[in-house]
mmCIF file of C-alpha atoms in Angstrom:
data_model
loop_
_atom_site.group_PDB
_atom_site.id
_atom_site.type_symbol
_atom_site.label_atom_id
_atom_site.label_comp_id
_atom_site.label_asym_id
_atom_site.label_seq_id
_atom_site.Cartn_x
_atom_site.Cartn_y
_atom_site.Cartn_z
ATOM 1 C CA UNK A 118 86.130 41.791 196.440
ATOM 2 C CA UNK A 119 84.095 43.455 193.676
ATOM 3 C CA UNK A 120 85.863 46.330 191.941
ATOM 4 C CA UNK A 121 82.738 48.511 191.892
ATOM 5 C CA UNK A 122 80.212 49.071 194.688
ATOM 6 C CA UNK A 123 76.737 50.269 193.683
ATOM 7 C CA UNK A 124 74.006 51.859 195.767
ATOM 8 C CA UNK A 125 70.735 49.881 195.795
ATOM 9 C CA UNK A 126 69.215 52.546 193.531
ATOM 10 C CA UNK A 127 71.968 52.067 190.943
ATOM 11 C CA UNK A 128 71.756 48.270 191.168
ATOM 12 C CA UNK A 129 68.054 48.502 190.369
ATOM 13 C CA UNK A 130 68.612 51.017 187.576
ATOM 14 C CA UNK A 131 71.184 48.764 185.908
ATOM 15 C CA UNK A 132 68.940 45.715 186.212
ATOM 16 C CA UNK A 133 66.020 47.592 184.646
ATOM 17 C CA UNK A 134 68.013 49.282 181.887
ATOM 18 C CA UNK A 135 67.190 52.778 183.145
ATOM 19 C CA UNK A 136 69.166 55.771 181.842
ATOM 20 C CA UNK A 137 72.071 56.673 184.138
ATOM 21 C CA UNK A 138 74.252 59.798 184.271
ATOM 22 C CA UNK A 139 77.697 59.695 185.889
ATOM 23 C CA UNK A 140 78.869 62.618 188.036
ATOM 24 C CA UNK A 141 82.400 63.411 189.171
ATOM 25 C CA UNK A 142 83.385 64.118 192.763
ATOM 26 C CA UNK A 143 86.394 66.456 192.434
ATOM 27 C CA UNK A 144 83.959 69.339 192.104
ATOM 28 C CA UNK A 145 82.737 68.390 195.586
ATOM 29 C CA UNK A 146 86.132 68.104 197.288
ATOM 30 C CA UNK A 147 88.223 70.600 195.317
ATOM 31 C CA UNK A 148 85.797 72.828 193.413
ATOM 32 C CA UNK A 149 83.488 74.323 196.041
ATOM 33 C CA UNK A 150 83.519 75.079 199.775
ATOM 34 C CA UNK A 151 81.425 73.291 202.414
ATOM 35 C CA UNK A 152 78.405 73.295 202.662
ATOM 36 C CA UNK A 153 77.705 74.605 199.150
ATOM 37 C CA UNK A 154 79.499 71.561 197.726
ATOM 38 C CA UNK A 155 77.071 69.104 199.317
ATOM 39 C CA UNK A 156 74.051 71.249 198.465
ATOM 40 C CA UNK A 157 75.208 71.476 194.838
ATOM 41 C CA UNK A 158 75.724 67.712 194.615
ATOM 42 C CA UNK A 159 72.218 67.061 195.933
ATOM 43 C CA UNK A 160 70.701 69.635 193.571
ATOM 44 C CA UNK A 161 72.455 68.106 190.565
ATOM 45 C CA UNK A 162 71.300 64.605 191.496
ATOM 46 C CA UNK A 163 67.770 65.972 191.881
ATOM 47 C CA UNK A 164 67.926 67.622 188.453
ATOM 48 C CA UNK A 165 68.905 64.312 186.847
ATOM 49 C CA UNK A 166 66.064 62.442 188.553
ATOM 50 C CA UNK A 167 63.585 65.161 187.533
ATOM 51 C CA UNK A 168 64.750 64.752 183.931
ATOM 52 C CA UNK A 169 64.015 61.023 183.983
ATOM 53 C CA UNK A 170 67.451 59.492 184.646
ATOM 54 C CA UNK A 171 69.345 58.120 187.639
ATOM 55 C CA UNK A 172 72.431 59.978 188.982
ATOM 56 C CA UNK A 173 75.639 58.070 189.738
ATOM 57 C CA UNK A 174 78.084 60.238 191.677
ATOM 58 C CA UNK A 175 81.436 58.444 191.556
ATOM 59 C CA UNK A 176 84.153 58.555 194.211
ATOM 60 C CA UNK A 177 86.727 56.376 195.955
ATOM 61 C CA UNK A 178 86.242 55.883 199.705
ATOM 62 C CA UNK A 179 88.575 53.635 201.702
ATOM 63 C CA UNK A 180 89.872 52.008 198.527
ATOM 64 C CA UNK A 181 86.452 51.240 197.008
ATOM 65 C CA UNK A 182 85.058 52.680 193.773
ATOM 66 C CA UNK A 183 81.567 53.802 194.670
ATOM 67 C CA UNK A 184 79.030 54.119 191.859
ATOM 68 C CA UNK A 185 76.487 56.314 193.575
ATOM 69 C CA UNK A 186 76.860 57.739 197.087
ATOM 70 C CA UNK A 187 74.563 57.407 200.078
ATOM 71 C CA UNK A 188 73.763 60.624 201.922
ATOM 72 C CA UNK A 189 76.210 59.655 204.665
ATOM 73 C CA UNK A 190 78.968 58.977 202.132
ATOM 74 C CA UNK A 191 78.298 62.272 200.359
ATOM 75 C CA UNK A 192 78.368 64.117 203.670
ATOM 76 C CA UNK A 193 81.687 62.507 204.585
ATOM 77 C CA UNK A 194 83.279 63.222 201.217
ATOM 78 C CA UNK A 195 82.099 66.838 201.150
ATOM 79 C CA UNK A 196 83.860 67.475 204.475
ATOM 80 C CA UNK A 197 87.045 65.504 203.762
ATOM 81 C CA UNK A 198 89.975 67.919 203.841
ATOM 82 C CA UNK A 199 92.667 65.614 202.454
ATOM 83 C CA UNK A 200 90.855 63.711 199.706
ATOM 84 C CA UNK A 201 93.141 62.750 196.857
ATOM 85 C CA UNK A 202 92.453 64.256 193.436
ATOM 86 C CA UNK A 203 92.382 61.073 191.371
ATOM 87 C CA UNK A 204 93.154 60.792 187.684
ATOM 88 C CA UNK A 205 94.253 57.899 185.456
ATOM 89 C CA UNK A 206 97.772 57.853 186.907
ATOM 90 C CA UNK A 207 96.849 57.397 190.581
ATOM 91 C CA UNK A 208 93.426 55.703 190.586
ATOM 92 C CA UNK A 209 94.862 52.179 190.916
ATOM 93 C CA UNK A 210 97.268 53.216 193.689
ATOM 94 C CA UNK A 211 94.425 54.758 195.701
ATOM 95 C CA UNK A 212 92.449 51.512 195.411
ATOM 96 C CA UNK A 213 95.422 49.313 196.293
ATOM 97 C CA UNK A 214 96.289 51.349 199.377
ATOM 98 C CA UNK A 215 92.764 51.916 200.678
ATOM 99 C CA UNK A 216 92.756 55.678 200.216
ATOM 100 C CA UNK A 217 89.884 58.129 199.837
ATOM 101 C CA UNK A 218 89.791 60.358 196.806
ATOM 102 C CA UNK A 219 87.597 62.296 194.432
ATOM 103 C CA UNK A 220 87.514 61.441 190.753
ATOM 104 C CA UNK A 221 88.509 63.987 188.121
ATOM 105 C CA UNK A 222 86.965 63.969 184.652
ATOM 106 C CA UNK A 223 89.504 61.353 183.524
ATOM 107 C CA UNK A 224 89.022 59.006 186.495
ATOM 108 C CA UNK A 225 85.239 59.399 186.388
ATOM 109 C CA UNK A 226 85.243 58.429 182.714
ATOM 110 C CA UNK A 227 87.263 55.286 183.516
ATOM 111 C CA UNK A 228 84.909 54.275 186.329
ATOM 112 C CA UNK A 229 81.796 55.121 184.321
ATOM 113 C CA UNK A 230 83.016 52.962 181.461
ATOM 114 C CA UNK A 231 83.646 50.067 183.868
ATOM 115 C CA UNK A 232 80.109 50.496 185.174
ATOM 116 C CA UNK A 233 78.583 50.610 181.695
ATOM 117 C CA UNK A 234 77.515 54.262 182.041
ATOM 118 C CA UNK A 235 77.787 56.108 178.732
ATOM 119 C CA UNK A 236 77.001 59.710 179.702
ATOM 120 C CA UNK A 237 78.777 61.924 182.215
ATOM 121 C CA UNK A 238 77.949 65.472 183.331
ATOM 122 C CA UNK A 239 80.550 67.813 184.778
ATOM 123 C CA UNK A 240 81.232 71.539 185.088
ATOM 124 C CA UNK A 241 84.198 72.034 182.791
ATOM 125 C CA UNK A 242 86.945 69.760 181.568
ATOM 126 C CA UNK A 243 90.633 70.279 182.217
ATOM 127 C CA UNK A 244 92.875 71.175 179.317
ATOM 128 C CA UNK A 245 96.053 72.967 178.319
ATOM 129 C CA UNK A 246 97.105 75.433 180.996
ATOM 130 C CA UNK A 247 98.354 78.875 180.064
ATOM 131 C CA UNK A 248 102.099 78.795 179.754
ATOM 132 C CA UNK A 249 102.068 75.075 178.964
ATOM 133 C CA UNK A 250 104.780 75.613 176.357
ATOM 134 C CA UNK A 251 107.090 76.061 179.374
ATOM 135 C CA UNK A 252 105.378 74.025 182.107
ATOM 136 C CA UNK A 253 104.016 71.174 179.930
ATOM 137 C CA UNK A 254 100.908 71.334 182.152
ATOM 138 C CA UNK A 255 98.237 69.542 180.130
ATOM 139 C CA UNK A 256 95.306 67.799 181.804
ATOM 140 C CA UNK A 257 94.925 64.032 181.498
ATOM 141 C CA UNK A 258 91.253 64.729 180.720
ATOM 142 C CA UNK A 259 92.155 65.343 177.072
ATOM 143 C CA UNK A 260 93.840 61.963 176.570
ATOM 144 C CA UNK A 261 90.966 60.275 178.392
ATOM 145 C CA UNK A 262 88.443 61.812 176.023
ATOM 146 C CA UNK A 263 90.484 60.339 173.177
ATOM 147 C CA UNK A 264 90.424 56.771 174.488
ATOM 148 C CA UNK A 265 87.413 56.172 176.772
ATOM 149 C CA UNK A 266 83.989 55.902 175.134
ATOM 150 C CA UNK A 267 81.889 58.187 177.317
ATOM 151 C CA UNK A 268 79.976 61.274 176.156
ATOM 152 C CA UNK A 269 80.950 64.155 178.444
ATOM 153 C CA UNK A 270 78.637 67.151 178.896
ATOM 154 C CA UNK A 271 80.475 70.230 180.142
ATOM 155 C CA UNK A 272 80.271 74.005 179.770
ATOM 156 C CA UNK A 273 83.425 73.809 177.655
ATOM 157 C CA UNK A 274 86.914 73.830 179.083
ATOM 158 C CA UNK A 275 87.505 75.876 182.221
ATOM 159 C CA UNK A 276 88.007 79.550 181.313
ATOM 160 C CA UNK A 277 91.267 79.687 183.296
ATOM 161 C CA UNK A 278 92.899 77.499 180.605
ATOM 162 C CA UNK A 279 94.474 78.245 177.242
ATOM 163 C CA UNK A 280 91.349 77.555 175.179
ATOM 164 C CA UNK A 281 92.905 77.783 171.683
ATOM 165 C CA UNK A 282 95.633 75.269 172.611
ATOM 166 C CA UNK A 283 93.066 73.032 174.326
ATOM 167 C CA UNK A 284 91.014 72.965 171.130
ATOM 168 C CA UNK A 285 94.091 72.178 169.046
ATOM 169 C CA UNK A 286 94.999 69.215 171.267
ATOM 170 C CA UNK A 287 91.437 67.881 171.162
ATOM 171 C CA UNK A 288 91.483 68.119 167.370
ATOM 172 C CA UNK A 289 94.826 66.292 167.196
ATOM 173 C CA UNK A 290 93.458 63.543 169.444
ATOM 174 C CA UNK A 291 90.340 63.162 167.300
ATOM 175 C CA UNK A 292 87.862 64.198 169.989
ATOM 176 C CA UNK A 293 84.566 65.622 168.657
ATOM 177 C CA UNK A 294 83.860 69.017 170.244
ATOM 178 C CA UNK A 295 80.140 69.715 169.851
ATOM 179 C CA UNK A 296 78.528 73.011 170.871
ATOM 180 C CA UNK A 297 74.941 72.489 171.936
ATOM 181 C CA UNK A 298 72.379 74.826 170.382
ATOM 182 C CA UNK A 299 74.796 77.507 169.181
ATOM 183 C CA UNK A 300 77.762 78.046 166.869
ATOM 184 C CA UNK A 301 79.988 79.734 169.460
ATOM 185 C CA UNK A 302 82.136 77.579 171.704
ATOM 186 C CA UNK A 303 81.217 78.309 175.329
ATOM 187 C CA UNK A 304 83.893 79.005 177.920
ATOM 188 C CA UNK A 305 82.638 77.753 181.280
ATOM 189 C CA UNK A 306 81.252 80.880 183.030
ATOM 190 C CA UNK A 307 80.709 82.603 179.658
ATOM 191 C CA UNK A 308 78.484 81.522 176.771
ATOM 192 C CA UNK A 309 80.901 82.681 174.079
ATOM 193 C CA UNK A 310 84.664 82.086 174.118
ATOM 194 C CA UNK A 311 85.097 84.176 170.981
ATOM 195 C CA UNK A 312 85.744 81.027 168.949
ATOM 196 C CA UNK A 313 83.430 79.035 166.712
ATOM 197 C CA UNK A 314 82.894 75.439 167.767
ATOM 198 C CA UNK A 315 84.173 72.759 165.367
ATOM 199 C CA UNK A 316 80.758 71.033 165.498
ATOM 200 C CA UNK A 317 77.199 71.912 166.470
ATOM 201 C CA UNK A 318 74.189 69.790 167.440
ATOM 202 C CA UNK A 319 70.755 70.945 168.510
ATOM 203 C CA UNK A 320 69.178 67.928 170.195
ATOM 204 C CA UNK A 321 69.975 65.182 172.676
ATOM 205 C CA UNK A 322 68.824 62.645 170.094
ATOM 206 C CA UNK A 323 71.482 63.832 167.612
ATOM 207 C CA UNK A 324 74.190 63.586 170.262
ATOM 208 C CA UNK A 325 73.078 60.079 171.248
ATOM 209 C CA UNK A 326 73.049 59.009 167.587
ATOM 210 C CA UNK A 327 76.607 60.316 167.155
ATOM 211 C CA UNK A 328 77.715 58.424 170.280
ATOM 212 C CA UNK A 329 76.292 55.195 168.864
ATOM 213 C CA UNK A 330 77.758 55.825 165.413
ATOM 214 C CA UNK A 331 81.247 56.180 166.871
ATOM 215 C CA UNK A 332 80.828 52.750 168.465
ATOM 216 C CA UNK A 333 79.671 51.263 165.172
ATOM 217 C CA UNK A 334 82.717 52.724 163.443
ATOM 218 C CA UNK A 335 84.970 51.201 166.097
ATOM 219 C CA UNK A 336 86.343 54.603 167.050
ATOM 220 C CA UNK A 337 87.835 54.846 170.544
ATOM 221 C CA UNK A 338 87.157 57.757 172.810
ATOM 222 C CA UNK A 339 84.198 59.888 173.711
ATOM 223 C CA UNK A 340 82.572 63.139 172.713
ATOM 224 C CA UNK A 341 82.782 66.530 174.385
ATOM 225 C CA UNK A 342 79.429 68.301 174.392
ATOM 226 C CA UNK A 343 79.954 71.991 175.174
ATOM 227 C CA UNK A 344 76.699 73.212 176.729
ATOM 228 C CA UNK A 345 76.499 76.989 177.311
ATOM 229 C CA UNK A 346 75.641 78.319 180.755
ATOM 230 C CA UNK A 347 72.074 79.741 181.015
ATOM 231 C CA UNK A 348 71.905 83.380 179.915
ATOM 232 C CA UNK A 349 70.720 84.673 183.288
ATOM 233 C CA UNK A 350 73.756 83.262 185.123
ATOM 234 C CA UNK A 351 76.520 84.082 182.650
ATOM 235 C CA UNK A 352 79.621 86.033 183.669
ATOM 236 C CA UNK A 353 80.874 87.923 180.581
ATOM 237 C CA UNK A 354 84.363 87.114 179.309
ATOM 238 C CA UNK A 355 85.350 90.789 179.338
ATOM 239 C CA UNK A 356 84.665 91.002 183.074
ATOM 240 C CA UNK A 357 86.450 87.754 183.872
ATOM 241 C CA UNK A 358 89.598 88.172 181.778
ATOM 242 C CA UNK A 359 91.451 90.627 184.085
ATOM 243 C CA UNK A 360 90.449 88.631 187.173
ATOM 244 C CA UNK A 361 91.787 85.413 185.658
ATOM 245 C CA UNK A 362 95.034 87.198 184.770
ATOM 246 C CA UNK A 363 95.375 88.400 188.370
ATOM 247 C CA UNK A 364 94.787 84.914 189.756
ATOM 248 C CA UNK A 365 97.287 83.403 187.321
ATOM 249 C CA UNK A 366 99.976 85.901 188.331
ATOM 250 C CA UNK A 367 99.361 85.104 191.999
ATOM 251 C CA UNK A 368 99.615 81.369 191.368
ATOM 252 C CA UNK A 369 102.912 81.831 189.543
ATOM 253 C CA UNK A 370 104.282 84.108 192.271
ATOM 254 C CA UNK A 371 103.398 81.514 194.922
ATOM 255 C CA UNK A 372 104.913 78.624 192.971
ATOM 256 C CA UNK A 373 101.623 76.767 192.709
ATOM 257 C CA UNK A 374 101.738 74.018 190.091
ATOM 258 C CA UNK A 375 100.348 70.683 188.837
ATOM 259 C CA UNK A 376 97.097 69.496 190.466
ATOM 260 C CA UNK A 377 97.010 72.475 192.839
ATOM 261 C CA UNK A 378 96.651 75.087 190.068
ATOM 262 C CA UNK A 379 92.986 74.673 189.187
ATOM 263 C CA UNK A 380 91.634 74.605 192.785
ATOM 264 C CA UNK A 381 93.718 77.693 193.619
ATOM 265 C CA UNK A 382 92.496 79.617 190.577
ATOM 266 C CA UNK A 383 88.852 78.699 191.150
ATOM 267 C CA UNK A 384 89.113 79.767 194.792
ATOM 268 C CA UNK A 385 90.748 83.118 193.912
ATOM 269 C CA UNK A 386 88.207 83.896 191.193
ATOM 270 C CA UNK A 387 85.435 83.123 193.687
ATOM 271 C CA UNK A 388 87.001 85.710 195.994
ATOM 272 C CA UNK A 389 87.621 88.248 193.219
ATOM 273 C CA UNK A 390 84.016 88.003 191.966
ATOM 274 C CA UNK A 391 82.538 88.217 195.480
ATOM 275 C CA UNK A 392 81.058 84.753 195.074
ATOM 276 C CA UNK A 393 79.438 85.307 191.666
ATOM 277 C CA UNK A 394 81.624 82.635 190.051
ATOM 278 C CA UNK A 395 80.314 80.004 192.496
ATOM 279 C CA UNK A 396 76.697 80.807 191.674
ATOM 280 C CA UNK A 397 77.535 80.582 187.966
ATOM 281 C CA UNK A 398 79.395 77.311 188.529
ATOM 282 C CA UNK A 399 76.394 75.731 190.254
ATOM 283 C CA UNK A 400 74.074 76.937 187.484
ATOM 284 C CA UNK A 401 76.187 75.506 184.690
ATOM 285 C CA UNK A 402 76.687 72.147 186.414
ATOM 286 C CA UNK A 403 72.932 71.773 186.912
ATOM 287 C CA UNK A 404 72.308 72.790 183.300
ATOM 288 C CA UNK A 405 74.794 70.168 182.106
ATOM 289 C CA UNK A 406 73.174 67.515 184.280
ATOM 290 C CA UNK A 407 69.776 68.159 182.698
ATOM 291 C CA UNK A 408 71.153 67.836 179.170
ATOM 292 C CA UNK A 409 73.125 64.705 180.095
ATOM 293 C CA UNK A 410 69.907 63.143 181.418
ATOM 294 C CA UNK A 411 68.218 63.846 178.074
ATOM 295 C CA UNK A 412 71.111 62.204 176.216
ATOM 296 C CA UNK A 413 71.050 59.188 178.548
ATOM 297 C CA UNK A 414 67.325 58.794 177.948
ATOM 298 C CA UNK A 415 67.898 58.954 174.173
ATOM 299 C CA UNK A 416 70.597 56.261 174.458
ATOM 300 C CA UNK A 417 68.408 54.041 176.656
#
């Protein structure tokens, strides 16, 4: 049996050398409620097509890696209550045992690389969780960025994380962190984390050239392109900070840990912002998809 299963659209795109953008599926199963999750996924795919590329939403259904989802598959995944949250450690087990799961940033990068897709759009990457000096809770996304050659477009690391420590780990691992169009490093819902980005680029063509240069140098790993949320949809850091602190205290009090932390925090911040964080999340994902399509076109 083939390891990867492509939709007819993706088969044609690969045969014709069309630009393709990978999309993760954890944001569908663990990041947003039904039916907004399906609507968001369809909007993001539409944005990529409008920008001249082909979307490839990646997921595992019944032990198969799907590169691109049919509408029926997307509908099923968006309503699956017990989908696994798949990363590097458990991707192979899910395939071997015929399970259904959504791919995190790390797992999506692995599958995209297998499929020959060089650009991936997501909301925000995982990173070093607050209190990691005690919990050792560090996302596998960071190691994946260091070893899998895919350019990842995100709105920075999720604002619920310890951003300074996340940056330090990325630097140690040799991952380029590139702010797009500004000097400030964005922080997911906010355009400015209060920190200056290590690198800045102002065009998709520059980012594509850097991606290719890394390959020529024989460097492993990808690039993190930190694309700020559109101004109109930003949630200021000063407003979010106390809400994030509240959600973190609640998670600690309830003993929530490991893979359950991020979904819990995102859900609580959605509640604490009366839904404003979800609208911002959708905006930033769509914005990242459009930039990723530009980069894919430049690479193609």
